[in-house]
Coordinates of C-alpha atoms and ligand atoms in Angstrom, one line a residue:
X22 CA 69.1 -33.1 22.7
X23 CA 70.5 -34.4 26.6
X24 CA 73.3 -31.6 27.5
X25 CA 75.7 -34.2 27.9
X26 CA 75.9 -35.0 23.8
X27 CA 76.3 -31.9 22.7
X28 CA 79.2 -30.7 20.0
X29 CA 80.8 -27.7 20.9
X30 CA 83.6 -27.7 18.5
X31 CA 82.7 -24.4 16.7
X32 CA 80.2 -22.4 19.1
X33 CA 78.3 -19.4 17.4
X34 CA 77.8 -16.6 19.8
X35 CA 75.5 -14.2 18.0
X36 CA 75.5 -10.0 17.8
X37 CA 73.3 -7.8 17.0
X38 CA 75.2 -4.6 16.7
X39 CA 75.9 -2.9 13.2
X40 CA 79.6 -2.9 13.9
X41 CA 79.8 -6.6 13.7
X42 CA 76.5 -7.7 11.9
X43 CA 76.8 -4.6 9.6
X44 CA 73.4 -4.2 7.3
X45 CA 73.1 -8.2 7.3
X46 CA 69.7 -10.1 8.9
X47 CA 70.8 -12.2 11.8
X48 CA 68.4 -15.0 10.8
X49 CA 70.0 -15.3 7.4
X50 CA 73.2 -15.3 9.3
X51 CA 73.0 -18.0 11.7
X52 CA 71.4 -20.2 8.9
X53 CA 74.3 -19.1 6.8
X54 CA 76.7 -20.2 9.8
X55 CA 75.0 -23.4 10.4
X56 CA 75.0 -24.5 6.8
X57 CA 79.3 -23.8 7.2
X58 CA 79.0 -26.2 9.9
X59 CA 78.9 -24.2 13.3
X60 CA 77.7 -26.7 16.0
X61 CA 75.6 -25.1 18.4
X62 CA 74.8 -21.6 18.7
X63 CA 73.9 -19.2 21.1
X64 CA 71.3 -15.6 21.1
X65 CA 73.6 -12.7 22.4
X66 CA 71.7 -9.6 22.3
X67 CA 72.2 -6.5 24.5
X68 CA 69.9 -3.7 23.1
X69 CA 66.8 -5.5 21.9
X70 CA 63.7 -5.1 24.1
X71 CA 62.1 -7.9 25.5
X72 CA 59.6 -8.2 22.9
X73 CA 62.0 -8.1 19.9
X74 CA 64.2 -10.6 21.8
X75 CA 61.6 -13.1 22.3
X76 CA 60.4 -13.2 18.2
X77 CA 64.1 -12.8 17.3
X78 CA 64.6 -16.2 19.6
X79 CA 62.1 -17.9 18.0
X80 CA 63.0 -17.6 14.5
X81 CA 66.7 -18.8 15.3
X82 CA 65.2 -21.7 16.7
X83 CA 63.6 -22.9 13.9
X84 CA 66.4 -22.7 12.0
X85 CA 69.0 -24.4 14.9
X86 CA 65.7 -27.4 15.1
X87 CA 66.3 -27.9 11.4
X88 CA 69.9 -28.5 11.8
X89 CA 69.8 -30.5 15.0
X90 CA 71.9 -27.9 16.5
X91 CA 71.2 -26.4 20.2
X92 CA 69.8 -22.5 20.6
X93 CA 71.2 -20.9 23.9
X94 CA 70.3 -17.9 25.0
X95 CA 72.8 -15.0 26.5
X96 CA 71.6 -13.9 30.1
X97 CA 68.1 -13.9 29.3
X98 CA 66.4 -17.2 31.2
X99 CA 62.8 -15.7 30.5
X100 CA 63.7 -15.4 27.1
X101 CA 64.9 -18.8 27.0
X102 CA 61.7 -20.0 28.8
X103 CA 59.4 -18.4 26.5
X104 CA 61.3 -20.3 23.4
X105 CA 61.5 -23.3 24.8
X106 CA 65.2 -23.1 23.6
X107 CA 67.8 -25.6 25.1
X108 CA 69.2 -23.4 27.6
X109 CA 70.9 -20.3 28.4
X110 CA 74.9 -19.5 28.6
X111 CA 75.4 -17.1 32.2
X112 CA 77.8 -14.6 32.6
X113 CA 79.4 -13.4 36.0
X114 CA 77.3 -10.5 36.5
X115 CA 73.9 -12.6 35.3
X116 CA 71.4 -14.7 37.2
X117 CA 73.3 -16.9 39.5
X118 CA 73.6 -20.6 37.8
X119 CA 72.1 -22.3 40.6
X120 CA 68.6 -20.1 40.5
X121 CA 69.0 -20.8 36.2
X122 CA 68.7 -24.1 37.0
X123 CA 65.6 -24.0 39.1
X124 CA 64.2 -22.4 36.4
X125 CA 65.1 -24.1 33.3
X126 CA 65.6 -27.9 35.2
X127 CA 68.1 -30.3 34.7
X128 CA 67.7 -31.3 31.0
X129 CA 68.8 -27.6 29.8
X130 CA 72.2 -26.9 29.0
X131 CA 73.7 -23.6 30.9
X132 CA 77.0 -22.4 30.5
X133 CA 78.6 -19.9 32.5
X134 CA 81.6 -17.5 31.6
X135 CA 84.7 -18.3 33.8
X136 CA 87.8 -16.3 34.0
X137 CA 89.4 -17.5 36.9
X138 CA 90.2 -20.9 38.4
X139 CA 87.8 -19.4 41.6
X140 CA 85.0 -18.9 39.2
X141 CA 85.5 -22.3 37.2
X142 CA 85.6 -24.6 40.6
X143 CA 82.1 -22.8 41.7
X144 CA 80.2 -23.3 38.2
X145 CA 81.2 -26.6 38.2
X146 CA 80.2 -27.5 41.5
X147 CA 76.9 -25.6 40.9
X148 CA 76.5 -28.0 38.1
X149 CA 77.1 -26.2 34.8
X150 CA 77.1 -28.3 31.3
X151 CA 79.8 -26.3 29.5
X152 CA 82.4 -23.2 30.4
X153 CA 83.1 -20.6 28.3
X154 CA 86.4 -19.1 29.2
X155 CA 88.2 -16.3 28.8
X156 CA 88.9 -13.5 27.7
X157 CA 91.7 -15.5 25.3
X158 CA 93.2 -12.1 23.6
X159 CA 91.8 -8.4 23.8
X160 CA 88.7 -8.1 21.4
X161 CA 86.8 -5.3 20.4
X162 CA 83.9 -7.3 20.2
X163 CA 83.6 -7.1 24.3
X164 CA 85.7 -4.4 25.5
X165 CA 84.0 -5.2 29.9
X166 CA 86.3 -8.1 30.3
X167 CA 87.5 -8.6 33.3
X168 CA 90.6 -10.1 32.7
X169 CA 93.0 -11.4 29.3
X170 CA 94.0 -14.7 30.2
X171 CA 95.9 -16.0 27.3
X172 CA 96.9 -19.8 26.6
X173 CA 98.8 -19.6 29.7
X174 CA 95.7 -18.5 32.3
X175 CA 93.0 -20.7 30.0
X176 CA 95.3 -24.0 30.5
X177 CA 95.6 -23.1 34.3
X178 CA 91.6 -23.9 34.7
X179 CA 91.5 -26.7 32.3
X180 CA 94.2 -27.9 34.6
X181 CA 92.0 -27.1 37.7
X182 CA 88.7 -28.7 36.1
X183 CA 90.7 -31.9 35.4
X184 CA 91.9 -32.1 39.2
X185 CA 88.6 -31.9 40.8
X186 CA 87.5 -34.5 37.9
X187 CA 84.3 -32.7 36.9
X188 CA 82.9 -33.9 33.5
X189 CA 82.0 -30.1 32.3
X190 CA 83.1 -29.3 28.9
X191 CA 85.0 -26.0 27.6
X192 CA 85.4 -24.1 24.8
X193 CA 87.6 -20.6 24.6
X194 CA 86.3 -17.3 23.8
X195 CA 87.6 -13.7 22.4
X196 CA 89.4 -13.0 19.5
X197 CA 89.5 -16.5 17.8
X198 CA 89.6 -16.7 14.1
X199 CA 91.1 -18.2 11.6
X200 CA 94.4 -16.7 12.5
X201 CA 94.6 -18.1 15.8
X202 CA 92.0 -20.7 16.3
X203 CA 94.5 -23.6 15.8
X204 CA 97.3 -22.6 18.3
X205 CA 94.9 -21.9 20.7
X206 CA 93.8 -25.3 20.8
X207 CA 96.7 -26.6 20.8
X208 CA 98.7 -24.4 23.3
X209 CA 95.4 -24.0 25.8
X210 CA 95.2 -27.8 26.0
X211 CA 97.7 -30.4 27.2
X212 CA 97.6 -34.0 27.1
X213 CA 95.2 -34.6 30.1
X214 CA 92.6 -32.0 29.5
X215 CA 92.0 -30.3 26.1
X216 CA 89.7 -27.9 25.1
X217 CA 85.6 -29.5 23.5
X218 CA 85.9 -26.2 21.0
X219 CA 86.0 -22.9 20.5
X220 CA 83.2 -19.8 20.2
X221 CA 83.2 -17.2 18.3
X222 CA 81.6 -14.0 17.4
X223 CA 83.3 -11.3 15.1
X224 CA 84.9 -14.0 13.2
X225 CA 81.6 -15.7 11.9
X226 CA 79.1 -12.8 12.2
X227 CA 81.5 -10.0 11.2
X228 CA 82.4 -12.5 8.1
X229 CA 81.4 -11.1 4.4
X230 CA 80.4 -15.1 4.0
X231 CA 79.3 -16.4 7.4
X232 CA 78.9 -19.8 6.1
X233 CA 82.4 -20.0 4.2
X234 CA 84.1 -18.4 7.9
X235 CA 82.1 -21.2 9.3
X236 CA 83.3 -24.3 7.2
X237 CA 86.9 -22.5 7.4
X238 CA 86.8 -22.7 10.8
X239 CA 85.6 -25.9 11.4
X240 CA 88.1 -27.3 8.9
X241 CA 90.7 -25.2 11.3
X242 CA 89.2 -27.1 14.4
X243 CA 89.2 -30.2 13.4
X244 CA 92.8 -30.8 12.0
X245 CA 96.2 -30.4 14.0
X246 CA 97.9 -27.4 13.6
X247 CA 100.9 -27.4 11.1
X248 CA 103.3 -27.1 13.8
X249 CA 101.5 -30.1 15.9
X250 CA 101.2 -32.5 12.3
X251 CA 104.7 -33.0 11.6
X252 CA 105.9 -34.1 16.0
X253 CA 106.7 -37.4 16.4
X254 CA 104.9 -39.1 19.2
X255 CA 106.7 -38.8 22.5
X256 CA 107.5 -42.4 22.8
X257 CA 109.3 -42.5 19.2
X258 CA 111.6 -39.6 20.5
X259 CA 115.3 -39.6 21.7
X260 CA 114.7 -39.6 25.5
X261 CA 117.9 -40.5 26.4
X262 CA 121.3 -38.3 25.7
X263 CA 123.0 -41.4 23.8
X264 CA 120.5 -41.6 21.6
X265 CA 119.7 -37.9 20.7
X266 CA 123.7 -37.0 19.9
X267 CA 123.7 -39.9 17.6
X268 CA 120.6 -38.5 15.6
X269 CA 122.3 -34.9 15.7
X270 CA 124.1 -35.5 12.2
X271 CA 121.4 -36.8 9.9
X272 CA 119.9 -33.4 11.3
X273 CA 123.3 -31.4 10.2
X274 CA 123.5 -33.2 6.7
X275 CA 120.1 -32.4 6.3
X276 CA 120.8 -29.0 6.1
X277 CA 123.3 -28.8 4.2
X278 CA 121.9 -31.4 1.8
X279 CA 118.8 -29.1 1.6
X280 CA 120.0 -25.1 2.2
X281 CA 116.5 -24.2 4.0
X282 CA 115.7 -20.6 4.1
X283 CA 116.4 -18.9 7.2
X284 CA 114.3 -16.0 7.3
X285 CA 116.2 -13.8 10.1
X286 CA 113.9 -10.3 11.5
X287 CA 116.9 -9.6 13.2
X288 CA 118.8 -6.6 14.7
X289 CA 121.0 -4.4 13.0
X290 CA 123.7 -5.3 14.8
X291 CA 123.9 -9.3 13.6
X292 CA 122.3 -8.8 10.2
X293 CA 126.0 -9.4 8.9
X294 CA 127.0 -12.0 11.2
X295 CA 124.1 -13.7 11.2
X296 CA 123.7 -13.9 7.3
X297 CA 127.5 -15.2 7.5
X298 CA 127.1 -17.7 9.9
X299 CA 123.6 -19.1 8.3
X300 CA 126.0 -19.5 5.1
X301 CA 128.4 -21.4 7.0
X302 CA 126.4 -24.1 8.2
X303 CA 124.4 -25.3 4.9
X304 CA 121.5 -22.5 4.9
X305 CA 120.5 -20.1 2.7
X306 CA 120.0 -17.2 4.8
X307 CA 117.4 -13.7 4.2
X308 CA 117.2 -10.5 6.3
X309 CA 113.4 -9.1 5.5
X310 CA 112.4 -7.0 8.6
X311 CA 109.8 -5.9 6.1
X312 CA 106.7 -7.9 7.4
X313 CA 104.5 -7.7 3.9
X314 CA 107.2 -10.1 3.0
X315 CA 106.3 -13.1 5.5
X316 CA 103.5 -14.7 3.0
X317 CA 106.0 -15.1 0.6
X318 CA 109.1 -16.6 2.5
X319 CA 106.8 -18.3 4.6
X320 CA 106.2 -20.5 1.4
X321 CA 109.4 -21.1 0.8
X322 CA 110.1 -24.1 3.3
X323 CA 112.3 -22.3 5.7
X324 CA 112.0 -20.9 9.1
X325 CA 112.1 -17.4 10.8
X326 CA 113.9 -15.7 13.2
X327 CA 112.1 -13.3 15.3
X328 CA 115.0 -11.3 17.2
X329 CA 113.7 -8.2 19.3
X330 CA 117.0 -6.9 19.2
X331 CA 116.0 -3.4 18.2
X332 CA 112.7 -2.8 18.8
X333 CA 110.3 -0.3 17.2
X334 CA 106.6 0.0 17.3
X335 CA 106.6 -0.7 13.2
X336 CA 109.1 -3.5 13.9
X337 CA 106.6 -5.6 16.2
X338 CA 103.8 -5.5 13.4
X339 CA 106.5 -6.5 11.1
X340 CA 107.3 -9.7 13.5
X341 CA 103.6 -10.4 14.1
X342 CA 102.9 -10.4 9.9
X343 CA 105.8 -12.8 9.4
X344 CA 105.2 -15.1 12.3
X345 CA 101.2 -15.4 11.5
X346 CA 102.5 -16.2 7.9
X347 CA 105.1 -19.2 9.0
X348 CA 102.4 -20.4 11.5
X349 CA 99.6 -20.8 8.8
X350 CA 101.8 -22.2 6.6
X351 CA 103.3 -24.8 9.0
X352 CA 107.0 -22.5 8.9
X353 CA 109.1 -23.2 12.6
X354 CA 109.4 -20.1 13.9
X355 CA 112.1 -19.0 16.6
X356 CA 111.8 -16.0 19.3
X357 CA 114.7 -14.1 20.5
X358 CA 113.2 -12.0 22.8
X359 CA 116.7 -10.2 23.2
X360 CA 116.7 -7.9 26.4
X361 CA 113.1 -8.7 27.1
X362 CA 113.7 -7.9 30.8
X363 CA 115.4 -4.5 30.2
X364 CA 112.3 -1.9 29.4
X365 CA 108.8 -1.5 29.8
X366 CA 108.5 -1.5 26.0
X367 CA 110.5 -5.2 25.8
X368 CA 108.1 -6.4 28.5
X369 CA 104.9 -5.2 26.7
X370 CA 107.2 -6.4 23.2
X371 CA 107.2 -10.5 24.8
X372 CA 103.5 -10.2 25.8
X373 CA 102.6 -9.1 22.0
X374 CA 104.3 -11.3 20.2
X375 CA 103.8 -14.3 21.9
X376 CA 99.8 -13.6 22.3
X377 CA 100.5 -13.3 18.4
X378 CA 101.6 -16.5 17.0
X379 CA 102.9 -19.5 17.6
X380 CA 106.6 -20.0 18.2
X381 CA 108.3 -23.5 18.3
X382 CA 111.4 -22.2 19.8
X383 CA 112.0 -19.6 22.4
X384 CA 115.5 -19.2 23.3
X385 CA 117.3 -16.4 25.7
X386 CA 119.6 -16.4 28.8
X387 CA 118.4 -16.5 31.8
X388 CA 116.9 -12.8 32.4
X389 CA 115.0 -13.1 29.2
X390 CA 113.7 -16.9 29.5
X391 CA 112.1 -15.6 33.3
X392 CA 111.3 -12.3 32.0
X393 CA 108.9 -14.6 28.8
X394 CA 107.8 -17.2 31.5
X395 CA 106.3 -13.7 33.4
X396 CA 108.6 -12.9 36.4
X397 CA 109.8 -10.0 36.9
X398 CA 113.3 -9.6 36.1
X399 CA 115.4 -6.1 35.5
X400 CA 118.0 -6.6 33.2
X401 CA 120.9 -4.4 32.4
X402 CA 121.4 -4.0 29.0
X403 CA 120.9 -7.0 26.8
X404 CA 123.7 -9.0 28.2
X405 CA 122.7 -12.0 30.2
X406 CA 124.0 -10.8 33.7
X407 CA 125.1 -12.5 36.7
X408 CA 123.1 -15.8 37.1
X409 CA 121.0 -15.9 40.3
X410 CA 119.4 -19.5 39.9
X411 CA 121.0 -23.2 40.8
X412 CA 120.8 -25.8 37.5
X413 CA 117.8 -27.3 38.9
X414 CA 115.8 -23.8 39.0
X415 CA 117.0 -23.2 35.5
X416 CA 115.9 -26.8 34.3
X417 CA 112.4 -26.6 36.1
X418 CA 111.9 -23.0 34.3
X419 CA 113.0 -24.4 31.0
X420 CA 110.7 -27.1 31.4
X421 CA 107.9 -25.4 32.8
X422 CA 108.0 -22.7 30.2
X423 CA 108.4 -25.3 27.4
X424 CA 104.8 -26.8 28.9
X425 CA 103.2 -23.8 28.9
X426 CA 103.5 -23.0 25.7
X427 CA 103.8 -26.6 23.9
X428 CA 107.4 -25.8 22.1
X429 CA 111.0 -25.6 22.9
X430 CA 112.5 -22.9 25.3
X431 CA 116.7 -22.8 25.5
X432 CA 118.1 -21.0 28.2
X433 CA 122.3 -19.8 27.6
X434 CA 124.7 -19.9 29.5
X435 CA 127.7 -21.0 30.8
X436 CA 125.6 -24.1 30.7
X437 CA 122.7 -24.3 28.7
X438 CA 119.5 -25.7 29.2
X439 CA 117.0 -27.0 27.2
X440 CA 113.8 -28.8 27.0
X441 CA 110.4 -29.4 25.5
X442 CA 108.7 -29.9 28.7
X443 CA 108.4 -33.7 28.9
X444 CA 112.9 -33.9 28.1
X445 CA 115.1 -31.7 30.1
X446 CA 118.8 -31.6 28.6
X447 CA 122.0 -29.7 29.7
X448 CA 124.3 -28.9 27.5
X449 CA 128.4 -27.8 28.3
X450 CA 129.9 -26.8 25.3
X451 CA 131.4 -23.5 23.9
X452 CA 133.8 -20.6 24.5
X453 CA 134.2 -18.3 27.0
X454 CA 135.3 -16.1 23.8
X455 CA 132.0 -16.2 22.9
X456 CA 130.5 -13.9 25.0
X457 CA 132.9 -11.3 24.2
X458 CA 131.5 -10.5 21.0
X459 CA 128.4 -9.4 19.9
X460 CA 125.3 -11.4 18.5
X461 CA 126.8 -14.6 19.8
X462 CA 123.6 -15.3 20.9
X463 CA 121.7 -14.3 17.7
X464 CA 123.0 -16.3 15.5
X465 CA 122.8 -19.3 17.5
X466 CA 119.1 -19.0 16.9
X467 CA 119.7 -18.6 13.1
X468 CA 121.8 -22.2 13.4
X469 CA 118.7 -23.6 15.0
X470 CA 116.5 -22.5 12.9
X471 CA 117.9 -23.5 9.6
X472 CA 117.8 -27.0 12.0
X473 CA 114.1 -26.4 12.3
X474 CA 113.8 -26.0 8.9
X475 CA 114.9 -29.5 8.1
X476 CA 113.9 -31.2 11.3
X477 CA 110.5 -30.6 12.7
X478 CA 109.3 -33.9 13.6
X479 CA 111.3 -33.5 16.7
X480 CA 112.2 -29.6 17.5
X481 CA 114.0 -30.8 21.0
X482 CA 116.5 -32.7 18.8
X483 CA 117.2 -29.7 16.2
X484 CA 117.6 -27.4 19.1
X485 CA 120.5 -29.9 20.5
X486 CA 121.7 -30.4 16.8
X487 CA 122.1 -26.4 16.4
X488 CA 123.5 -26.0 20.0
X489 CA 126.6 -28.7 19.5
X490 CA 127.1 -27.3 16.0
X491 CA 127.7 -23.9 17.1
X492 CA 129.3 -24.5 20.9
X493 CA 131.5 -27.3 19.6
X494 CA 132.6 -24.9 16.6
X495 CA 133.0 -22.2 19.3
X496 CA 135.3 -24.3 21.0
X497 CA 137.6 -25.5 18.1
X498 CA 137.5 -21.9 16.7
X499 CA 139.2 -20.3 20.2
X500 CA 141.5 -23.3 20.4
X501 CA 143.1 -22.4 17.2
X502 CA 146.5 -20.8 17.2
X503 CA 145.7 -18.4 15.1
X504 CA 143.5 -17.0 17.4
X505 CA 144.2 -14.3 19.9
X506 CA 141.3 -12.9 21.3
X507 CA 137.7 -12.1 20.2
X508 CA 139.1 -10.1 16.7
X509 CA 140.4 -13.3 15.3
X510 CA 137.8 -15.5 16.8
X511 CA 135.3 -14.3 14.6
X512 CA 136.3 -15.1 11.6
X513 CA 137.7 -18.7 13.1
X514 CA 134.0 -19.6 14.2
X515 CA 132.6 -19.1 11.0
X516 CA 135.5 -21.6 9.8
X517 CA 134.5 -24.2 12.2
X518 CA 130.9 -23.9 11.6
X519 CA 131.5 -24.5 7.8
X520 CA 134.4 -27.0 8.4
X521 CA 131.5 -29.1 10.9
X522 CA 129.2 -28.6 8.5
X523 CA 131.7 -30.6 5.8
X524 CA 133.0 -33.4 8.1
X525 CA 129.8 -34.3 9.1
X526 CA 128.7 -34.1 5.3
X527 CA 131.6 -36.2 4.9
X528 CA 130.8 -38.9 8.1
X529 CA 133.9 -37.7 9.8
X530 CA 131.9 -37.1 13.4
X531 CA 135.2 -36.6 15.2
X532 CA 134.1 -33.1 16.3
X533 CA 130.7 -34.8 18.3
X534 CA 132.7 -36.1 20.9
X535 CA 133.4 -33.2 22.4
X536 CA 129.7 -33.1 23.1
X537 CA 129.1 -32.3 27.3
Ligands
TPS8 C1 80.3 -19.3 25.5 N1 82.2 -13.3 26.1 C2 83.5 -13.3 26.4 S1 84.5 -12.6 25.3 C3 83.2 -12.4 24.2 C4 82.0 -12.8 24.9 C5 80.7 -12.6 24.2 C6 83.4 -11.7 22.9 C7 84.1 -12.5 21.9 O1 84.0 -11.9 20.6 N2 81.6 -17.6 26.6 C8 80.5 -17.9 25.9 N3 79.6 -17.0 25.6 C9 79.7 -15.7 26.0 N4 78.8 -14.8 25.6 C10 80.9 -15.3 26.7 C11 81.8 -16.3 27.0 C12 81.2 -13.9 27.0 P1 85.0 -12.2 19.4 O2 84.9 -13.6 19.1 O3 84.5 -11.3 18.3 O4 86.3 -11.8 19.9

């Protein structure tokens, strides 16, 4: 097989250690795994002797010849040599690539582990066939890693392969399964450079039925995640603001023509309001903190609301049960990550949850959207604070952050900013009253998400839909005479948010022109 046609779309990386192969016979294993459909495979062994390595070796590669499928072997060149295998996959601290390939010459395939965009330019110019990077997320299968890189880090040197236009493939590597297999293809990649696959260990060879893990994955590999399969393509969106305000109200009556489910983890200071205000605009709202619950809801057609309002360590397993269940099930999920700049537990509370799941919306002000993009930001409180940054710094961060992680990200304030990395919009509207109550902010991500719910073929234009909904009712609420101050404006903005909800129900669209 000439390196250059292999499949690496599910990569078996083998070991040998009874935590992870348990009383099982590898052999049986990998044939197991191969029959599932993994499509090449490689030896990893760290605590056989030479001897046992080299038989070991050679009964996995009868069984990879009699699938067609290439047998790589982990560090061990000699090994390798003495198999007559199809090559070997290098790791950092290993025989240097270049020496490999004296050794094994041009026609085997060597991979080398890459962490860094330093480590990817040099393998590729010392002429390696594939990379394996990461670490993706912490795994307990290899505990030495140098360095957990995340989507964010992993599309950095798929970014830096595609600029110095070197033909090496990739796959991703440390705790992928079935869980997270599917967002990590999709958020790792990006239109100009995606990942060949993905490799695996624990998830196959810790697997009660290696060869039903195997087919599972594959399946999981080769179709778009639920949150991808439903997006328009980019050239059948709204790129224009014209356009997008005029589709805002088939997005409105579509709520309340269908009462989604919005399934708020919220704080308990909104719980009430929140409920309220998902009742005024069409949906059908649900406060389940209780994370057992997410399988359920999750089939229910709605979306959830992740809001870090109050967080507890028992809270942030809750959030990752629930947001795991929505993203399996093809659920929008939205992030609050309220105050994520104001501890060291909110900090550490962002990096969890969004190396979690996947989350179509992220929406904070401006401390929080830096604080989730990675800067370091010290907020006071879980107010927004005094802005620092002009519009264009706000758009770019919105933009790039959107990017990143392949969603939607919605900065507040005074204006707000919004984008899904390709269109940037700002929007005007709203109150000043409405930062003078609580949990405005928090229930502007329930509004989007029952929007979500309804609208996923284009989350940009349900983010916009939710945002003019709310602001604009904002805005008619504290223009009201019978409202004197944040007390009465309250109530008055749940009015408006029902009374938008029924014009637009009703084609009278008066309210959108106030749209800014
Ligand atoms: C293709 N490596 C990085 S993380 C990890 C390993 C073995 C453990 C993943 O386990 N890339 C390739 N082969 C390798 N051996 C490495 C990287 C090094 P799990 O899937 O159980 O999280």
């Amino acid at each position: 097989m000439a390196p250059s046609n292999v499949d690496y779309s599910l990569y078996l990386v083998t070991d040998s250690t009874p935590a992870i192969l348990g009383d099982k016979d590898l052999v049986q294993v990998v044939e197991a795994a191969l029959q599932g459909g993994v499509t090449i495979v490689q030896y990893r062994d760290k605590v056989s002797d030479t001897g046992a390595l080299v038989s070991t070796a050679r009964k996995l590669h009868e069984v990879t010849k009699r699938h067609n499928v290439p047998l790589l072997i982990n560090d061990r060149v000699d090994v390798a040599l003495a198999v007559g295998c199809e090559g070997v996959h290098i790791g950092q601290d290993d025989l240097d690539l270049k020496s490999a390939r004296e050794l094994l010459g041009k026609n085997a395939i060597i991979g080398v582990t890459v962490a860094s965009i330093e480590e990817a330019e040099t393998a590729c110019r010392d002429g390696a066939n594939y990379l394996g990077i990461g670490t993706m997320f912490a795994t307990a299968t290899k505990t030495n890693t140098k360095d957990i890189i995340g989507t964010a880090g992993t599309k950095q040197i798929l970014r830096a392969i595609e600029s110095i236009g070197k033909d090496v493939q990739t796959v991703s590597i440390g705790g992928i399964n079935a869980s997270t297999v599917q967002r990590v293809l999709y958020q790792a990649s990006d239109s100009k450079k995606k990942l060949d696959g993905v490799a695996v260990v624990s998830a196959i060879i810790a697997a009660k039925d290696p060869k039903q893990a195997a087919s599972e994955l594959l399946k999981l590999v080769q179709n778009p995640p639920p949150f991808a399969a439903a997006s328009l393509a980019n050239n059948e969106k709204a790129h224009d603001v014209k356009t997008l305000i005029s589709e805002v109200p088939s997005v409105i009556k579509s709520v309340g023509q269908k009462t989604p489910l919005s399934h708020n983890m919220t704080n308990l200071v909104v719980q009430n309001f929140a409920a309220n205000v998902a009742l005024a605009i069409g949906a059908s709202p649900i406060m389940a903190n209780n994370g057992d619950e997410g399988a359920d809801l999750a089939k229910l057609g709605g979306a959830l609301v992740v809001n870090m309002g109050t967080t507890t360590g028992e809270g942030l397993s809750n959030f990752l049960k629930s947001l795991k269940a929505y993203n399996l099930e093809g659920g929008p999920a939205v992030f609050d990550p309220v105050g994520a700049g104001a501890t060291t537990i909110r900090r550490a509370a962002v990096k969890t949850l969004m190396a979690g799941g996947y989350f179509d919306l992220i929406k904070g002000n401006e401390g929080e959207i830096k604080t989730v993009f990675g800067q370091v930001v010290q907020q006071r409180g879980v107010d927004s604070g005094v802005s620092v940054s002009s519009s264009l710094e706000k758009a770019t961060l919105v933009r790039d952050l959107a990017m990143r992680e392949r969603n939607v990200v919605l900065m507040t304030g005074a204006t707000d900013f919004v984008s899904d990395g390709v269109r940037t919009f700002a929007v005007s509207n709203g109150n000043e009253l409405l930062g003078r109550i609580t949990g405005s902010g928090c229930v502007l991500g329930t509004t989007i998400s029952a929007m979500l719910a309804v609208h996923r073929e284009d989350k940009l234009l349900a983010a916009v839909a939710g945002l003019l909904h709310y602001e604009i009712a904002a805005e008619i609420a504290a223009a009201r005479e019978d409202v004197k101050g944040p007390g009465t404006f309250v109530p008055a903005l749940i009015d408006e948010l029902y009374n938008i909800q029924k014009a637009t129900q009703e084609g009278d669209l008066k309210w959108l022109e106030k749209a800014k």
